[in-house]
XYZ file of C-alpha atoms in Angstrom:
464
model
C 59.162 -19.170 7.998
C 57.200 -20.691 10.967
C 56.120 -16.992 11.728
C 54.857 -16.536 8.214
C 52.693 -19.777 8.463
C 51.624 -18.518 11.837
C 50.488 -15.245 10.422
C 48.822 -16.813 7.297
C 46.885 -19.180 9.679
C 45.810 -16.242 12.043
C 44.684 -14.277 8.981
C 42.681 -17.303 7.548
C 40.834 -17.573 11.001
C 40.260 -13.933 11.024
C 38.460 -14.073 7.570
C 36.566 -17.130 8.547
C 35.390 -15.363 11.663
C 34.350 -12.273 9.630
C 32.414 -14.106 7.147
C 30.493 -15.748 10.035
C 28.784 -12.427 10.346
C 25.363 -12.238 8.526
C 25.007 -10.173 5.485
C 22.198 -7.577 5.949
C 19.982 -6.372 3.063
C 17.350 -3.759 3.738
C 14.834 -3.118 1.036
C 12.637 -0.092 1.508
C 9.550 0.692 -0.828
C 8.626 4.493 -1.224
C 5.001 5.067 -0.278
C 3.869 1.417 -0.217
C 0.900 1.144 2.063
C 0.070 -1.524 4.670
C -2.376 -3.250 2.143
C -0.328 -2.879 -0.835
C 0.592 -6.360 -1.308
C -1.211 -9.812 -1.803
C 0.543 -11.013 1.487
C -1.134 -8.347 3.524
C -4.570 -9.341 2.296
C -4.824 -7.546 -1.078
C -7.012 -9.315 -3.674
C -5.962 -6.954 -6.528
C -2.168 -6.489 -6.456
C 0.368 -8.860 -7.896
C 3.218 -9.357 -5.729
C 4.487 -12.977 -6.023
C 8.091 -12.197 -4.903
C 7.152 -10.606 -1.906
C 4.450 -13.112 -1.077
C 7.013 -15.774 -1.273
C 9.401 -13.825 0.925
C 6.608 -13.682 3.362
C 6.100 -17.491 3.264
C 9.917 -17.987 3.992
C 10.176 -15.442 6.697
C 8.305 -13.617 9.556
C 5.591 -11.005 8.845
C 5.336 -8.190 11.445
C 1.716 -7.164 11.204
C 2.024 -3.984 13.370
C 5.087 -2.527 11.842
C 5.454 1.161 11.599
C 7.265 3.794 9.818
C 9.313 6.520 12.019
C 7.194 9.179 10.608
C 4.164 9.930 8.158
C 6.377 10.801 5.337
C 9.680 10.128 3.571
C 12.597 12.221 4.831
C 11.786 12.110 8.659
C 11.098 8.190 8.482
C 14.502 7.687 6.749
C 16.186 9.783 9.181
C 14.771 7.626 12.050
C 15.957 4.627 10.223
C 19.479 5.804 9.557
C 20.107 7.373 12.853
C 18.101 5.024 15.013
C 16.403 7.920 16.734
C 13.061 9.566 17.067
C 12.530 12.812 15.136
C 13.191 15.202 18.108
C 16.772 13.882 18.265
C 17.658 14.596 14.606
C 15.207 17.488 13.834
C 13.902 16.144 10.341
C 10.226 16.400 10.877
C 8.994 16.863 7.375
C 9.786 17.189 3.617
C 10.913 20.644 2.740
C 9.420 22.423 5.713
C 6.843 22.115 8.711
C 4.821 25.138 7.563
C 3.102 23.728 4.546
C -0.636 24.945 3.875
C -2.770 27.773 4.407
C -0.848 29.953 7.011
C -3.935 31.835 8.132
C -5.479 28.575 9.498
C -2.213 27.711 11.491
C -2.910 28.622 15.209
C 0.818 27.986 16.193
C 4.262 28.867 14.572
C 5.583 25.271 13.854
C 8.958 23.989 15.095
C 11.535 24.565 12.259
C 12.461 21.621 10.110
C 15.989 20.298 9.074
C 16.217 18.950 5.513
C 19.134 16.981 6.051
C 20.563 14.467 8.603
C 23.337 16.257 10.481
C 26.802 15.094 9.730
C 27.392 14.729 13.610
C 24.803 11.865 13.504
C 26.582 8.452 13.966
C 24.569 6.412 11.507
C 23.660 2.671 11.018
C 25.905 2.694 8.158
C 29.074 4.101 10.017
C 28.321 1.658 12.829
C 28.172 -1.461 10.469
C 31.399 -0.197 8.573
C 33.137 0.207 11.826
C 31.999 -3.406 12.590
C 33.675 -4.671 9.423
C 31.000 -4.427 7.014
C 31.161 -3.305 3.227
C 28.299 -0.887 3.186
C 26.245 0.418 0.106
C 23.108 2.223 -0.712
C 21.310 2.178 -4.187
C 18.225 4.354 -4.794
C 16.740 7.101 -2.708
C 18.702 9.009 -0.081
C 16.524 12.013 0.716
C 18.669 13.061 3.598
C 20.956 15.695 2.395
C 22.332 17.281 -0.817
C 25.441 19.320 0.116
C 28.945 18.216 1.042
C 29.083 16.437 4.242
C 25.576 15.095 4.030
C 25.796 12.661 1.184
C 25.643 8.634 1.684
C 29.603 8.530 1.392
C 29.817 11.151 4.237
C 27.406 9.053 6.492
C 28.997 5.646 6.372
C 28.268 4.146 2.966
C 31.516 2.842 1.079
C 29.405 2.704 -2.145
C 27.001 5.503 -2.844
C 24.711 4.931 -5.891
C 21.947 7.059 -4.661
C 20.095 9.242 -7.139
C 17.127 11.565 -7.319
C 13.738 10.252 -8.582
C 13.991 9.337 -12.251
C 12.394 11.832 -14.697
C 9.633 10.818 -17.383
C 12.390 11.420 -19.954
C 14.613 8.675 -18.259
C 11.691 6.146 -18.122
C 10.808 6.885 -21.830
C 14.391 6.396 -22.738
C 15.227 3.246 -20.766
C 11.747 1.562 -20.225
C 12.846 1.429 -16.513
C 10.068 2.810 -14.324
C 11.228 4.547 -11.261
C 14.899 3.322 -11.900
C 13.920 -0.132 -10.412
C 16.311 -1.978 -12.618
C 19.039 0.463 -12.220
C 18.763 0.090 -8.469
C 18.399 -3.864 -8.616
C 21.359 -4.292 -11.263
C 23.593 -2.152 -9.020
C 22.594 -3.993 -5.859
C 23.232 -7.407 -7.556
C 26.690 -6.415 -8.839
C 27.653 -5.101 -5.326
C 26.806 -8.332 -3.781
C 28.711 -10.276 -6.500
C 31.729 -8.194 -5.822
C 31.563 -8.526 -1.986
C 30.007 -12.050 -1.536
C 33.209 -13.137 0.384
C 32.843 -10.578 3.157
C 30.095 -9.380 5.192
C 27.953 -6.440 3.626
C 25.240 -4.035 4.416
C 23.106 -3.287 1.479
C 20.445 -0.483 1.565
C 17.995 -0.989 -1.494
C 16.022 2.165 -1.556
C 13.153 2.151 -4.170
C 11.605 5.154 -5.517
C 8.447 3.152 -6.281
C 5.699 3.520 -5.506
C 5.911 7.266 -5.162
C 3.996 9.475 -7.538
C 4.351 10.077 -10.549
C 3.096 6.685 -11.751
C 5.619 5.210 -14.191
C 4.854 1.707 -15.570
C 5.899 -0.555 -18.392
C 2.971 -1.367 -20.729
C 3.349 -5.106 -20.211
C 2.966 -4.821 -16.492
C -0.042 -2.393 -16.795
C -1.520 -4.882 -19.083
C -1.501 -7.561 -16.342
C -4.338 -5.864 -14.533
C -6.697 -5.332 -17.673
C -9.040 -8.222 -16.598
C -8.708 -8.304 -12.842
C -11.596 -7.395 -10.752
C -11.418 -5.320 -7.635
C -11.749 -1.888 -6.223
C -8.477 -0.594 -7.617
C -9.244 -1.482 -11.415
C -9.213 2.264 -12.135
C -5.775 2.480 -10.943
C -4.140 -0.479 -12.758
C -1.178 1.636 -13.734
C -0.370 2.078 -10.055
C -0.770 -1.441 -9.572
C 1.460 -2.147 -12.643
C 4.177 -0.078 -11.113
C 3.856 -1.907 -7.772
C 4.178 -5.162 -9.573
C 7.335 -3.868 -11.519
C 8.882 -3.099 -8.120
C 8.088 -6.566 -6.930
C 9.736 -8.013 -10.091
C 13.159 -6.180 -9.296
C 12.777 -7.388 -5.676
C 12.414 -10.990 -7.098
C 15.453 -10.422 -9.126
C 17.638 -9.228 -6.029
C 16.353 -12.473 -3.898
C 17.359 -14.724 -6.822
C 20.842 -13.214 -6.830
C 21.200 -13.814 -3.031
C 20.403 -17.399 -3.679
C 22.587 -17.776 -6.712
C 25.593 -16.522 -4.822
C 25.052 -19.113 -2.076
C 24.353 -16.336 0.565
C 20.708 -16.959 1.431
C 21.409 -18.806 4.836
C 23.795 -16.191 5.966
C 21.766 -13.022 4.904
C 19.170 -11.254 7.005
C 16.475 -9.714 4.572
C 14.209 -6.995 5.507
C 11.501 -5.666 3.403
C 9.265 -2.717 4.439
C 8.141 0.905 3.353
C 9.026 4.250 4.409
C 5.607 5.353 5.527
C 1.971 4.647 4.858
C -0.021 4.314 1.458
C -1.294 7.042 -1.078
C -4.956 7.803 -1.750
C -4.579 6.100 -4.991
C -4.446 2.867 -3.083
C -7.255 2.399 -0.323
C -5.781 1.081 3.024
C -9.137 -0.153 4.451
C -9.762 -0.818 7.178
C -6.953 1.825 8.297
C -7.756 5.392 8.559
C -5.966 7.993 6.457
C -2.867 7.924 4.261
C 0.504 9.227 3.902
C 1.275 12.174 5.874
C -1.196 11.459 8.753
C -0.268 9.894 12.138
C -3.413 7.888 11.963
C -2.770 4.156 10.975
C -2.930 4.622 7.379
C -0.076 7.240 7.312
C 2.336 5.256 9.392
C 1.503 1.523 9.532
C 3.581 -0.412 6.870
C 4.141 -3.964 5.705
C 7.340 -5.558 6.941
C 9.058 -9.081 6.394
C 12.121 -10.452 8.015
C 13.725 -13.555 6.514
C 16.958 -15.299 8.060
C 17.164 -19.021 7.465
C 17.932 -20.911 10.453
C 17.186 -17.980 12.856
C 13.515 -17.037 11.710
C 11.009 -19.701 11.402
C 9.384 -19.652 7.908
C 5.601 -18.618 7.662
C 5.530 -16.967 11.208
C 3.915 -13.769 12.271
C 4.700 -11.143 14.973
C 1.979 -8.838 16.297
C 4.035 -6.780 18.534
C 4.275 -3.047 17.540
C 7.640 -2.169 16.212
C 9.187 0.895 14.368
C 11.999 1.363 11.850
C 14.238 2.874 14.675
C 14.424 -0.685 15.933
C 16.489 -1.489 12.928
C 19.663 0.004 14.339
C 19.810 -1.985 17.525
C 18.737 -5.133 15.556
C 21.628 -4.654 13.231
C 24.069 -4.253 15.887
C 22.952 -7.321 17.807
C 22.723 -9.428 14.727
C 26.191 -8.463 13.614
C 27.774 -8.367 16.941
C 28.815 -5.016 16.505
C 29.500 -2.874 19.613
C 27.479 0.572 19.912
C 29.764 3.496 21.201
C 28.719 4.784 24.556
C 27.912 8.224 23.117
C 25.431 6.879 20.841
C 21.692 7.009 22.032
C 19.318 4.641 20.497
C 15.645 4.907 20.777
C 14.454 1.498 19.300
C 15.005 -2.062 20.499
C 16.585 -5.064 19.072
C 13.939 -7.316 17.314
C 16.280 -10.380 17.564
C 14.304 -11.814 20.481
C 11.149 -11.814 18.242
C 13.297 -13.613 15.551
C 13.905 -16.276 17.834
C 10.523 -16.508 19.458
C 7.558 -15.808 17.326
C 5.126 -16.182 20.214
C 7.076 -13.400 22.292
C 4.985 -10.398 23.108
C 6.646 -7.053 23.609
C 5.451 -4.251 25.644
C 7.568 -1.401 24.493
C 6.053 1.986 23.670
C 6.671 3.423 20.371
C 6.560 7.317 19.422
C 6.000 9.921 16.872
C 6.441 13.617 17.048
C 5.329 15.939 14.166
C 5.320 19.587 15.452
C 4.216 21.257 12.141
C 1.498 21.484 9.493
C 1.066 19.340 6.212
C -1.121 20.650 3.481
C -3.429 18.595 1.182
C -6.045 16.995 3.202
C -7.107 13.466 2.214
C -9.923 11.189 3.457
C -9.256 10.368 7.002
C -7.841 13.779 7.906
C -8.917 15.341 11.211
C -10.176 18.525 9.194
C -10.603 19.587 5.630
C -7.559 22.117 5.616
C -4.455 20.061 6.728
C -3.437 16.288 6.312
C -1.774 16.753 9.777
C -1.581 19.593 12.355
C 1.068 19.375 15.067
C 0.702 16.209 17.032
C 2.526 13.766 19.226
C 1.537 10.008 19.376
C 2.307 7.071 21.457
C 1.355 3.469 20.829
C 1.734 0.824 23.649
C 0.078 -2.580 23.436
C -3.318 -2.260 21.784
C -3.762 1.464 22.754
C -2.839 4.582 20.845
C -2.890 8.111 22.046
C -2.639 11.271 19.853
C -1.977 14.760 21.565
C -2.793 17.698 19.256
C -0.620 20.641 20.223
C -2.877 23.632 19.238
C -5.613 22.547 21.799
C -3.072 21.410 24.356
C -1.018 24.651 24.205
C -3.996 27.122 23.480
C -6.982 25.689 24.977
C -6.043 24.778 28.678
C -3.806 21.766 28.414
C -4.177 19.358 31.147
C -6.511 21.450 33.272
C -9.150 21.602 30.368
C -8.476 18.113 28.973
C -12.096 16.941 29.290
C -13.460 19.665 27.076
C -10.499 20.946 24.759
C -10.225 18.082 22.422
C -6.438 17.931 22.593
C -6.437 14.114 22.990
C -7.625 11.163 21.133
C -7.478 7.728 22.371
C -8.138 4.454 20.454
C -8.053 0.730 21.121
C -6.738 -0.688 17.917
C -7.603 -4.124 18.732
C -11.215 -3.287 18.665
C -11.267 -0.138 16.440
C -8.586 -0.544 13.789
C -10.138 2.127 11.799
C -9.706 4.808 14.548
C -13.384 5.847 14.611
C -14.166 5.835 18.289
C -12.345 8.297 20.338
C -12.176 6.675 23.988
C -10.323 9.606 25.644
C -13.519 10.645 27.690
C -14.688 7.054 28.395
C -11.187 5.128 29.443
C -9.743 8.159 31.318
C -7.302 5.814 33.408
C -5.775 4.469 30.118
C -5.737 8.028 28.700
C -3.945 9.433 31.643
C -1.506 6.445 31.598
C -0.500 6.918 28.073
C -0.256 10.774 28.287
C 2.129 10.309 31.179
C 4.166 7.759 28.936
C 4.047 10.168 25.983
C 5.212 13.285 28.295
C 7.954 10.897 29.515
C 9.205 10.018 26.108
C 9.021 13.615 24.888
C 11.239 14.801 27.972
C 13.743 12.000 27.192
C 14.081 12.811 23.496
C 14.027 16.621 23.996
C 10.861 17.065 22.059
C 9.405 20.598 21.797
C 5.893 21.618 21.123
C 5.311 24.750 19.232
C 4.364 27.306 21.845
C 4.033 30.780 19.827
C 0.848 32.033 18.474
C 0.698 32.602 14.696
C -0.053 36.372 14.387
C -1.513 35.477 10.978
C -4.118 33.161 12.151
C -7.575 34.291 11.228
C -10.308 31.907 12.245
C -10.799 28.213 13.095
C -11.032 25.841 10.039
C -14.515 24.579 9.178
C-alpha cells in the first residue's frame, strides 16, 4: 500500500513539474507587412487586439522573416535553419520570370521540408509538449511531409479557402475555422504544456472579407481608402486573434503562456510599407521586415520595445530554452535564443542575420532593383545598423572581388540613417563593406550556401 501511495505522490510531482513548463502559442499572419497594424504606426488599419497585445508585451521593431516569401520563411521557422540547409528557397521554383533575362542558371528549389529535418514541433513533442497546427502548412503535400510526420500531434492544416467556401460560410480566409479549432485544442489540453502553431491564410491574396468588416472603413481617411476591402480582411484576422487571446485568459493560462505574433514575410503592394523599400519577394526591407510581438506575463515587461535585429530562425532556440527542452547534439540551429531580450529590454545584441536566395522571382513591384524581376539571385546580411546585399550575377560573371569597385555586385546601406535603402554606400564605406562581405562569406561557408555558377545559355541581353 505504501508503494502505491509513493507512486501516486511521485506521479503528482511529475504532473506538477510538467505544468510548470510554459505553453507556447505562435501566431503567424500571411503576407502582413511591417506597417500593416496600428501598433506599428498605421493610421488607417484597425487592429485593436494586436494593439492591446503590443501594450501587454514587447514589440521587436527590427524583426525579420527567414525569407522574402511564404514557403522558405516557414521552413526557416520550423527547421530553425537558414535556407541553404533545408533547400526551400522559393514557392514552386527558383526560375520564375523571363528565362532569356536570367544570366545564370538558378540553384534548384525544394518544395517541401525534408522528412529528415528535426523540427521545432518534434523537439517540443519530445520535451513533453502536446503539439498542434491550425491553418497553413505549405511545406509538403505527400506522405512523410505532412505536419503529423513532422512532429505535430494534431494536424488541422488546410489549403487556402476557396471563394466558394467563403460564400458558403462567411468565413474569410478560414479565420474562424482556424481560431475555433485552436481554442478547442487549448481547452482540451489546458492541464498540460502545449505548443500551438496558429497559421493564418490572411492577409494573402485573394481578398476575402465580410461586408461588416469592410464597412468599417467607409468613412476613414488615409492613403489606403481605395483598399478598404484589404483593410477589412486585416481587421477580420485581428478579430480572430482577439478571440484566441480571450480564450487563453478564460482558461486561466495567460500567466503561463508565451504568445508570439508575427508574419511570414513582408507586405503586399496593396498596402504601402513606407518608409520601407519594396514588398514581398524582395530582400529589401519591405520584403523581409515584419511586425513581431512577444507576450509572457512575469517574464516580459509590458509596453517594452527591443531594437536588436532578430529573425524567425531564432524561435527554435528560444522555445527550447523557454521550455527547458534539450536539443540533440546532431541538430544544428542557426538562430539564437531571444530569452535574454525578454528579461532585459535594454539589452543590445550583435548577432548577424542572413538570407540566401539563389534564384529568380517574377512580377517586379515598386522598389525592385530592375523592371523585370522582383528579385534576382542575392545573399544578404544584416549586422547592427548595416545591411549588405551581394548580387550573384555581377559577382560570378563580372569579376567578383577583383572588380568590386565597378561591377555593382554589392549594395551597402546604413538602416539607421537610410531605412528606405536609397543610398548605396558600398563605394564610400569600403571598410564596412569589406567587413560585412567577410561576415557574409563566412556564414555562406558555414551553412553550405551555393551561388549559381552556370551561365544561362538562353540569356539574350541585359534588362533595361
